[in-house]
mmCIF file of C-alpha atoms in Angstrom:
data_model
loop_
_atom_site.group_PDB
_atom_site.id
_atom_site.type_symbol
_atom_site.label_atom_id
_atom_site.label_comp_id
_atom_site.label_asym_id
_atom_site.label_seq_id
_atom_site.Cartn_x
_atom_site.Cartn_y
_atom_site.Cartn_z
ATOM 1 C CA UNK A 199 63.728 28.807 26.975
ATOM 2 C CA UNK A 200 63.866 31.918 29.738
ATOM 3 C CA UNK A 201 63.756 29.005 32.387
ATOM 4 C CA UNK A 202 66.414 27.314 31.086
ATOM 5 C CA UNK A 203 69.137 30.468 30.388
ATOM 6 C CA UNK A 204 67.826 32.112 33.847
ATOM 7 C CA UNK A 205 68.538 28.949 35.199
ATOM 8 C CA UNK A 206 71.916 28.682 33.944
ATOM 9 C CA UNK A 207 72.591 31.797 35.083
ATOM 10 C CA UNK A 208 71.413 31.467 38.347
ATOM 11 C CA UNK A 209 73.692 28.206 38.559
ATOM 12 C CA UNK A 210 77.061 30.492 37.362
ATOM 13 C CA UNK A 211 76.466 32.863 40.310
ATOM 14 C CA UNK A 212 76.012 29.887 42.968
ATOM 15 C CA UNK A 213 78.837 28.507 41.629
ATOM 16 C CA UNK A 214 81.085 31.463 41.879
ATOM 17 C CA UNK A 215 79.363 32.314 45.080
ATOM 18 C CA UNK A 216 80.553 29.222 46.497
ATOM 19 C CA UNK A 217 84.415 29.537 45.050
ATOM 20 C CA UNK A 218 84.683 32.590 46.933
ATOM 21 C CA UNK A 219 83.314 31.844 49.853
ATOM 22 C CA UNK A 220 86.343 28.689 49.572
ATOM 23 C CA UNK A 221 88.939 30.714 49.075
ATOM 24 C CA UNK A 222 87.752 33.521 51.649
ATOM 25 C CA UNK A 223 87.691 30.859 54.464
ATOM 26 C CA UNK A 224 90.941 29.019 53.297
ATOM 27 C CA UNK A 225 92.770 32.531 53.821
ATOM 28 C CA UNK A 226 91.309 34.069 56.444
ATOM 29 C CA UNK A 227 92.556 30.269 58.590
ATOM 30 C CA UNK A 228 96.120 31.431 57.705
ATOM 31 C CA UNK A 229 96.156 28.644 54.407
ATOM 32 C CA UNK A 230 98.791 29.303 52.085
ATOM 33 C CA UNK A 231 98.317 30.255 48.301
ATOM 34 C CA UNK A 232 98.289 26.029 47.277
ATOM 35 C CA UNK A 233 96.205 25.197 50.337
ATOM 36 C CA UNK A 234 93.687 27.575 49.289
ATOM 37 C CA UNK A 235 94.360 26.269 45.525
ATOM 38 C CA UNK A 236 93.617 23.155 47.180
ATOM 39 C CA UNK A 237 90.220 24.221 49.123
ATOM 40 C CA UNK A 238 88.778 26.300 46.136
ATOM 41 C CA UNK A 239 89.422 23.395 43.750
ATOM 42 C CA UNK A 240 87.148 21.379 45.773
ATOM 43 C CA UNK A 241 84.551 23.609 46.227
ATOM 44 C CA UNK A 242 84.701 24.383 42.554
ATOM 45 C CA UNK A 243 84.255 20.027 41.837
ATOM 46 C CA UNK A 244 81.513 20.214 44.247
ATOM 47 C CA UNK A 245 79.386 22.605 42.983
ATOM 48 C CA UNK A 246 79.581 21.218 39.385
ATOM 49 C CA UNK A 247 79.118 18.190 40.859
ATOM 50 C CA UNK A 248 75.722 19.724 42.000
ATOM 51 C CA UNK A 249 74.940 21.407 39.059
ATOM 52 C CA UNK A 250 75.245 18.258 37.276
ATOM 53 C CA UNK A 251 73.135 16.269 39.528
ATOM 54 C CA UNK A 252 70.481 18.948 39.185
ATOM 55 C CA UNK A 253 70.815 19.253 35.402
ATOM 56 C CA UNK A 254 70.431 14.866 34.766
ATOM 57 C CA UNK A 255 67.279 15.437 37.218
ATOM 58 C CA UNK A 256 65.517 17.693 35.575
ATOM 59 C CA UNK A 257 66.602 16.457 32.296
ATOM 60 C CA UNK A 258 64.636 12.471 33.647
ATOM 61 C CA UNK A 259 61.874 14.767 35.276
ATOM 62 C CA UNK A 260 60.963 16.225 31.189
ATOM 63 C CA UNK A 261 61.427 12.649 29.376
ATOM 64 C CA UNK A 262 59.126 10.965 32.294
ATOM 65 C CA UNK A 263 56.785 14.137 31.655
ATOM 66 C CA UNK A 264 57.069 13.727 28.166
ATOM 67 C CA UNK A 265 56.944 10.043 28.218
ATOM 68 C CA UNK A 266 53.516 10.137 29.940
ATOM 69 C CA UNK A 267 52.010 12.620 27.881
ATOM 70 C CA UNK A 268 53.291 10.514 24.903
ATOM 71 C CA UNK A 269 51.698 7.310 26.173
ATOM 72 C CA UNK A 270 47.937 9.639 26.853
ATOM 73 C CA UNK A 271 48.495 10.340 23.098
ATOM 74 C CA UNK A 272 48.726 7.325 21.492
ATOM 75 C CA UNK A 273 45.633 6.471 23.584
ATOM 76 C CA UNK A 274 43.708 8.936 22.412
ATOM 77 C CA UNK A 275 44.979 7.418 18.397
ATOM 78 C CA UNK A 276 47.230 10.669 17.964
ATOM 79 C CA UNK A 277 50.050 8.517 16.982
ATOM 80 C CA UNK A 278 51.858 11.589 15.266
ATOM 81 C CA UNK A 279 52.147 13.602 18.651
ATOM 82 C CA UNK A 280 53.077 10.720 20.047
ATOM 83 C CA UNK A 281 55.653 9.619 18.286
ATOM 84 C CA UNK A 282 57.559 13.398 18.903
ATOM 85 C CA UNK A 283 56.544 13.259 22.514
ATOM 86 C CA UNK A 284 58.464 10.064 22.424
ATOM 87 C CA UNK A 285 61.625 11.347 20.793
ATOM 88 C CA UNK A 286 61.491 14.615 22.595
ATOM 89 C CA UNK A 287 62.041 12.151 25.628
ATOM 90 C CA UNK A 288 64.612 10.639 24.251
ATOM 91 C CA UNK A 289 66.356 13.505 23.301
ATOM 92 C CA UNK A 290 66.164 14.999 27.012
ATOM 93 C CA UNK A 291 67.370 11.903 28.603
ATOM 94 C CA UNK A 292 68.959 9.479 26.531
ATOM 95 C CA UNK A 293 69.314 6.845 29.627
ATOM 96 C CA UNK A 294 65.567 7.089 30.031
ATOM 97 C CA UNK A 295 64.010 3.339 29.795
ATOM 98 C CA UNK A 296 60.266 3.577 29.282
ATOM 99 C CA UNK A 297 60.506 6.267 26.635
ATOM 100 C CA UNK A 298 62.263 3.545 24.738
ATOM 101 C CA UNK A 299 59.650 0.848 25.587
ATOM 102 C CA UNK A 300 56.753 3.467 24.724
ATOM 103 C CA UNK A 301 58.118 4.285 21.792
ATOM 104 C CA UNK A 302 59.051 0.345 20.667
ATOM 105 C CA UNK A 303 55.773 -0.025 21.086
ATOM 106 C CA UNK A 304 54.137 2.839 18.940
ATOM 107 C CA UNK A 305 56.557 1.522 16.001
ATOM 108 C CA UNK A 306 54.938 -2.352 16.903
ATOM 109 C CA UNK A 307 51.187 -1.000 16.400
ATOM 110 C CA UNK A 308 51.892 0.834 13.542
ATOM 111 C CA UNK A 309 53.513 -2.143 11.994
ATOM 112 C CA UNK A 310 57.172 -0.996 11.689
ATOM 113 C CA UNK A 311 58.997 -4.490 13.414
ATOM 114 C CA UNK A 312 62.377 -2.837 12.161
ATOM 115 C CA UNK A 313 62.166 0.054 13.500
ATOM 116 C CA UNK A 314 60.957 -1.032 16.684
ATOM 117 C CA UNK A 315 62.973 -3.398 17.041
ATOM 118 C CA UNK A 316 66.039 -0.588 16.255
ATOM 119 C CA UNK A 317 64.552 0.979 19.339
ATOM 120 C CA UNK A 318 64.767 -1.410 21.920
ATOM 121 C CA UNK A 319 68.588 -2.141 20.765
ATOM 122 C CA UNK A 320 69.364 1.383 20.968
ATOM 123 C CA UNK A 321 67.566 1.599 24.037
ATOM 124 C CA UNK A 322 69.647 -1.718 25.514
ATOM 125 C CA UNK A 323 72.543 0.515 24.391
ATOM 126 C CA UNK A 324 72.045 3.184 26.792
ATOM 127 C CA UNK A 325 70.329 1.824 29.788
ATOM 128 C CA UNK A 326 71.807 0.121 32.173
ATOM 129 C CA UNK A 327 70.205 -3.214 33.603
ATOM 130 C CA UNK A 328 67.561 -2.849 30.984
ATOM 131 C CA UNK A 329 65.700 -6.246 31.572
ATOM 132 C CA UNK A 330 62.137 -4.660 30.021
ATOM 133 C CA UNK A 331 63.696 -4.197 26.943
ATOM 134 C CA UNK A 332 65.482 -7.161 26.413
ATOM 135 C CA UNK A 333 61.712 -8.515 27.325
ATOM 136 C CA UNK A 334 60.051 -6.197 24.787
ATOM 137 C CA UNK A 335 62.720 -7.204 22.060
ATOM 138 C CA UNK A 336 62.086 -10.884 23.016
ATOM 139 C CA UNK A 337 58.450 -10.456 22.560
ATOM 140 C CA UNK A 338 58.749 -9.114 19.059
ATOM 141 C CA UNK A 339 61.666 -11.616 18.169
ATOM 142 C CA UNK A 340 59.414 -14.643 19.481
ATOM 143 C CA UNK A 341 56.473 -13.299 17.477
ATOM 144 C CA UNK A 342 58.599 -12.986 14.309
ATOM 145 C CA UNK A 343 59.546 -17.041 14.709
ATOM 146 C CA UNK A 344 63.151 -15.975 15.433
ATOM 147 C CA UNK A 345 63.161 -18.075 18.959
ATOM 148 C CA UNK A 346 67.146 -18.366 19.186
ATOM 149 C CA UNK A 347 66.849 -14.475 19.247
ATOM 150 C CA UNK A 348 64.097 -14.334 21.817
ATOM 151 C CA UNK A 349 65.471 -17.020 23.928
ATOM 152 C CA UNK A 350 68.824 -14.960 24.028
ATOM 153 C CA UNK A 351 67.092 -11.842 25.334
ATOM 154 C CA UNK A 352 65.335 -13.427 28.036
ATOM 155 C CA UNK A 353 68.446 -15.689 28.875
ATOM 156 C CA UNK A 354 70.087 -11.725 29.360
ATOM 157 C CA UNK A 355 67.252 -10.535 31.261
ATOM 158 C CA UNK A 356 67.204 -13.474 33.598
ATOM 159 C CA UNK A 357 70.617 -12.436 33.566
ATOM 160 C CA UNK A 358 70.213 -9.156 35.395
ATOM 161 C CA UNK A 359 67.190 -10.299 37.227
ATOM 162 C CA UNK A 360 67.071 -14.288 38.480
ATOM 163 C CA UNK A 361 64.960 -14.283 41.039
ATOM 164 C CA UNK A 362 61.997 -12.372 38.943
ATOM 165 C CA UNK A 363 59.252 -15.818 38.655
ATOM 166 C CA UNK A 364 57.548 -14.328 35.894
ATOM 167 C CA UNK A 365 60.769 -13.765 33.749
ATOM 168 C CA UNK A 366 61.593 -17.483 34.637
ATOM 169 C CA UNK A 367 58.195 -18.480 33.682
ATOM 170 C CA UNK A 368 58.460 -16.845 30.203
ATOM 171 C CA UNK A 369 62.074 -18.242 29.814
ATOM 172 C CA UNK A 370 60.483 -21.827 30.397
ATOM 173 C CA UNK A 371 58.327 -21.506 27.903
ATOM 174 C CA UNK A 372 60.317 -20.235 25.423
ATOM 175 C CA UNK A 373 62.646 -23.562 26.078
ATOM 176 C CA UNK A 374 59.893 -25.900 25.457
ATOM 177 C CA UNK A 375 58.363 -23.772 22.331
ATOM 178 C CA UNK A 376 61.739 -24.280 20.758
ATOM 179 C CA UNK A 377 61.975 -28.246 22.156
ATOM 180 C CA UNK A 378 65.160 -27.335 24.241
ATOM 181 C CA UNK A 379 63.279 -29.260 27.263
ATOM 182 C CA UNK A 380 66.608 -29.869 29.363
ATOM 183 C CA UNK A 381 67.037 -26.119 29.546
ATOM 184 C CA UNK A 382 63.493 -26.348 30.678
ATOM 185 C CA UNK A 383 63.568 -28.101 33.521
ATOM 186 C CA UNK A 384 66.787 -26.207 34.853
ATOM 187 C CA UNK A 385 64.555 -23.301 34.730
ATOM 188 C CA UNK A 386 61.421 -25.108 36.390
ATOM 189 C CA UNK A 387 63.714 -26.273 39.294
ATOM 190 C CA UNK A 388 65.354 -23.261 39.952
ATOM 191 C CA UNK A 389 61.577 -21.275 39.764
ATOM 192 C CA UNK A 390 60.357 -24.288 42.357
ATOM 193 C CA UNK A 391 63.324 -23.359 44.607
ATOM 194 C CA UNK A 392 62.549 -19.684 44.598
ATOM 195 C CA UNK A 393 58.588 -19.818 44.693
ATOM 196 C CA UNK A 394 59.356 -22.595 47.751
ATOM 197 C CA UNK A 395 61.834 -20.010 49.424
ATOM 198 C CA UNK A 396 59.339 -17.080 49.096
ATOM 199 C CA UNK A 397 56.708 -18.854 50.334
ATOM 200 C CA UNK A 398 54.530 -18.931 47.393
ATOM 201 C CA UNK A 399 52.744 -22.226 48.095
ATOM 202 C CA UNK A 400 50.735 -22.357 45.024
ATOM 203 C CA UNK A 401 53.740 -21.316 42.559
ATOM 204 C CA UNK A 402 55.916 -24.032 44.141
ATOM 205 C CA UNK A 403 53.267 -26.861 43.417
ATOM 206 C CA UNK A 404 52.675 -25.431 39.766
ATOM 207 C CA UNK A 405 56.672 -25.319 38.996
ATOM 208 C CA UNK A 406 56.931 -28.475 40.760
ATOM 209 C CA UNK A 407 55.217 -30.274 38.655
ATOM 210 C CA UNK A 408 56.166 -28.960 35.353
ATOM 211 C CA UNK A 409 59.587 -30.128 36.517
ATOM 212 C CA UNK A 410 58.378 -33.541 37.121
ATOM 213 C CA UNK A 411 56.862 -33.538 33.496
ATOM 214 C CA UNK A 412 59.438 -31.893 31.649
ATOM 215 C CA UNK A 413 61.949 -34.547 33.846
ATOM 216 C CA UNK A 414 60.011 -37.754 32.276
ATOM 217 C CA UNK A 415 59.225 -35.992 28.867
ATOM 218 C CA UNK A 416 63.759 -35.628 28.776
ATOM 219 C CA UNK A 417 64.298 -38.628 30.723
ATOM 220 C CA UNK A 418 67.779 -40.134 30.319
ATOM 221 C CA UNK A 419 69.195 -36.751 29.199
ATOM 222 C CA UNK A 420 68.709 -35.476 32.305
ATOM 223 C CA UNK A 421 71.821 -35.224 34.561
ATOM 224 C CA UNK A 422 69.982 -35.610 37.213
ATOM 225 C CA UNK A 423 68.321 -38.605 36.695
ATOM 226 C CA UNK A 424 70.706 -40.627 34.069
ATOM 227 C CA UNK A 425 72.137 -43.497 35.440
ATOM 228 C CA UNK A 426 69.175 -45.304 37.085
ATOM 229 C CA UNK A 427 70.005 -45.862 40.408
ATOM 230 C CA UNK A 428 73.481 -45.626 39.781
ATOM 231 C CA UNK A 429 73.470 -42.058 40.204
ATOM 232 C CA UNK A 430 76.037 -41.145 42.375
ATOM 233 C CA UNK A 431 75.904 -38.891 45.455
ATOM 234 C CA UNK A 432 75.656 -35.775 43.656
ATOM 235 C CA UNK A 433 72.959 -36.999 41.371
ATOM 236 C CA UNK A 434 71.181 -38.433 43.857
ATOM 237 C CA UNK A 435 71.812 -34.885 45.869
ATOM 238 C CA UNK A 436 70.456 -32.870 42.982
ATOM 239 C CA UNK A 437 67.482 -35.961 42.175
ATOM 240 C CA UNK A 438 66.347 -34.964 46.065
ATOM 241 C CA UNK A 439 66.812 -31.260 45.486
ATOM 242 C CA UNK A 440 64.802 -31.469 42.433
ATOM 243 C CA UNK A 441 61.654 -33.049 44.080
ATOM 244 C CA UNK A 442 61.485 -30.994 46.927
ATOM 245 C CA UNK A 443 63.482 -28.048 47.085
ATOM 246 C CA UNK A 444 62.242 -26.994 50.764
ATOM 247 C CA UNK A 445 62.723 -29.781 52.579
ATOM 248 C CA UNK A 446 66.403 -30.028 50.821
ATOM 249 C CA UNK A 447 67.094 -26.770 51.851
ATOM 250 C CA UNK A 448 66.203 -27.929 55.891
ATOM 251 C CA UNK A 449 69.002 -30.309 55.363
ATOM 252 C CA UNK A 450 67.097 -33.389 54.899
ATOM 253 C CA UNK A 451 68.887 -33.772 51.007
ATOM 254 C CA UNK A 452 71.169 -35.770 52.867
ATOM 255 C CA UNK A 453 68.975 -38.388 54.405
ATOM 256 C CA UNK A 454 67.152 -38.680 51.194
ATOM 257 C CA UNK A 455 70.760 -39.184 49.258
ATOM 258 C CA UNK A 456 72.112 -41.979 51.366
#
């Protein structure tokens, strides 16, 4: 508690330390009374400015701590001093994602599905971009048989983060566990195209042909391939695409769509 009013302190002084020095330099370059309003105003916004940064730092720097020794807790099955290591996170840094996911998951273990679940929403809430726990509330959703739910949290994670193969992969799943097998193979293509672009030779073949399975298992209620032959050129565009994304992408989709 010392620390934190010494530091405080410490902060006013820098702060008015850096004012003056403002308003001496403004003068003493033959500024009028505004311009000098004018430089000591800024120096004022940039020390707070500083002050702030340094206060949101330390404030992550105590929920990671926290959220670390939190985690070494509820290994060790002290669930209690885990649970307030948790919150004590939370409490320093409210923005703070894996004290939410730690915590989710303390309430999952102990067999409280509301309230973790309450904690990955409120987490959602206050962290930006926060595709792990729109994973971790999938996870528990998907477990609980709600699939519409858990399909709508990994539709929001993919969201934020397309190009993540394993998010894709659990997205595909989650499509063919609730029989929505078009939205299936729209995922399977588009992982095909990404695993083929990164170079990941053995992902490519794997997505490649779940696409060509889920693509007979939907048959004529796929866009791509409706129509027979019939297709049209940007069926038969997308129908080349589809079967081999790299070689489409070297610009031989147009041979193969004559």
């Amino acid at each position: 508690m010392c620390a934190v009013r010494c530091g405080g302190a410490a902060g006013a002084v820098w702060r008015a330390r850096a004012v003056a020095i403002a308003l001496a330099a403004a003068l003493l370059h033959g500024a009028g009374p505004a311009r000098a309003s004018e430089a000591v105003g800024g120096a004022t916004a940039q020390a707070v400015g500083g002050a702030t940064a340094q206060a949101v730092g330390w404030a992550t720097a105590q929920a990671a701590e926290l959220t670390r020794q939190a985690g070494a807790r509820a290994a060790a099955g002290e669930a209690d001093v885990a649970l307030s290591r948790y919150l004590e996170a939370v409490r320093f840094d409210a923005t703070y994602g894996p004290a939410y996911l730690g915590l989710g998951a303390l309430y999952e273990r102990a067999g409280d599905v509301r309230e973790a679940e309450r904690t990955y929403t409120v987490g959602l809430d206050h962290v930006r971009g926060f595709v792990e726990g729109h994973r971790a509330r999938a996870a528990l959703r998907a477990r609980e048989g709600r699939r519409d739910e858990a399909i709508a949290d990994l539709e929001a994670a993919v969201a934020l983060r397309g190009d993540d193969a394993g998010l894709l992969q659990e997205l595909a799943a989650a499509y063919v566990a609730a029989g929505a097998l078009p939205a299936a193979l729209g995922v399977a293509r588009r992982l095909t195209a990404l695993a083929a672009q990164a170079g990941d030779s053995a992902l490519a073949a794997a997505a490649r042909t779940q696409a060509r399975a889920l693509s007979v298992l939907v048959g004529e209620a796929d866009p791509v391939r409706a129509g027979g032959r019939d297709r049209g050129p940007v069926r038969r565009a997308l129908a080349a695409y589809a079967a081999s994304p790299a070689r489409a992408q070297t610009g031989s989709l147009r041979r193969e769509g004559r």
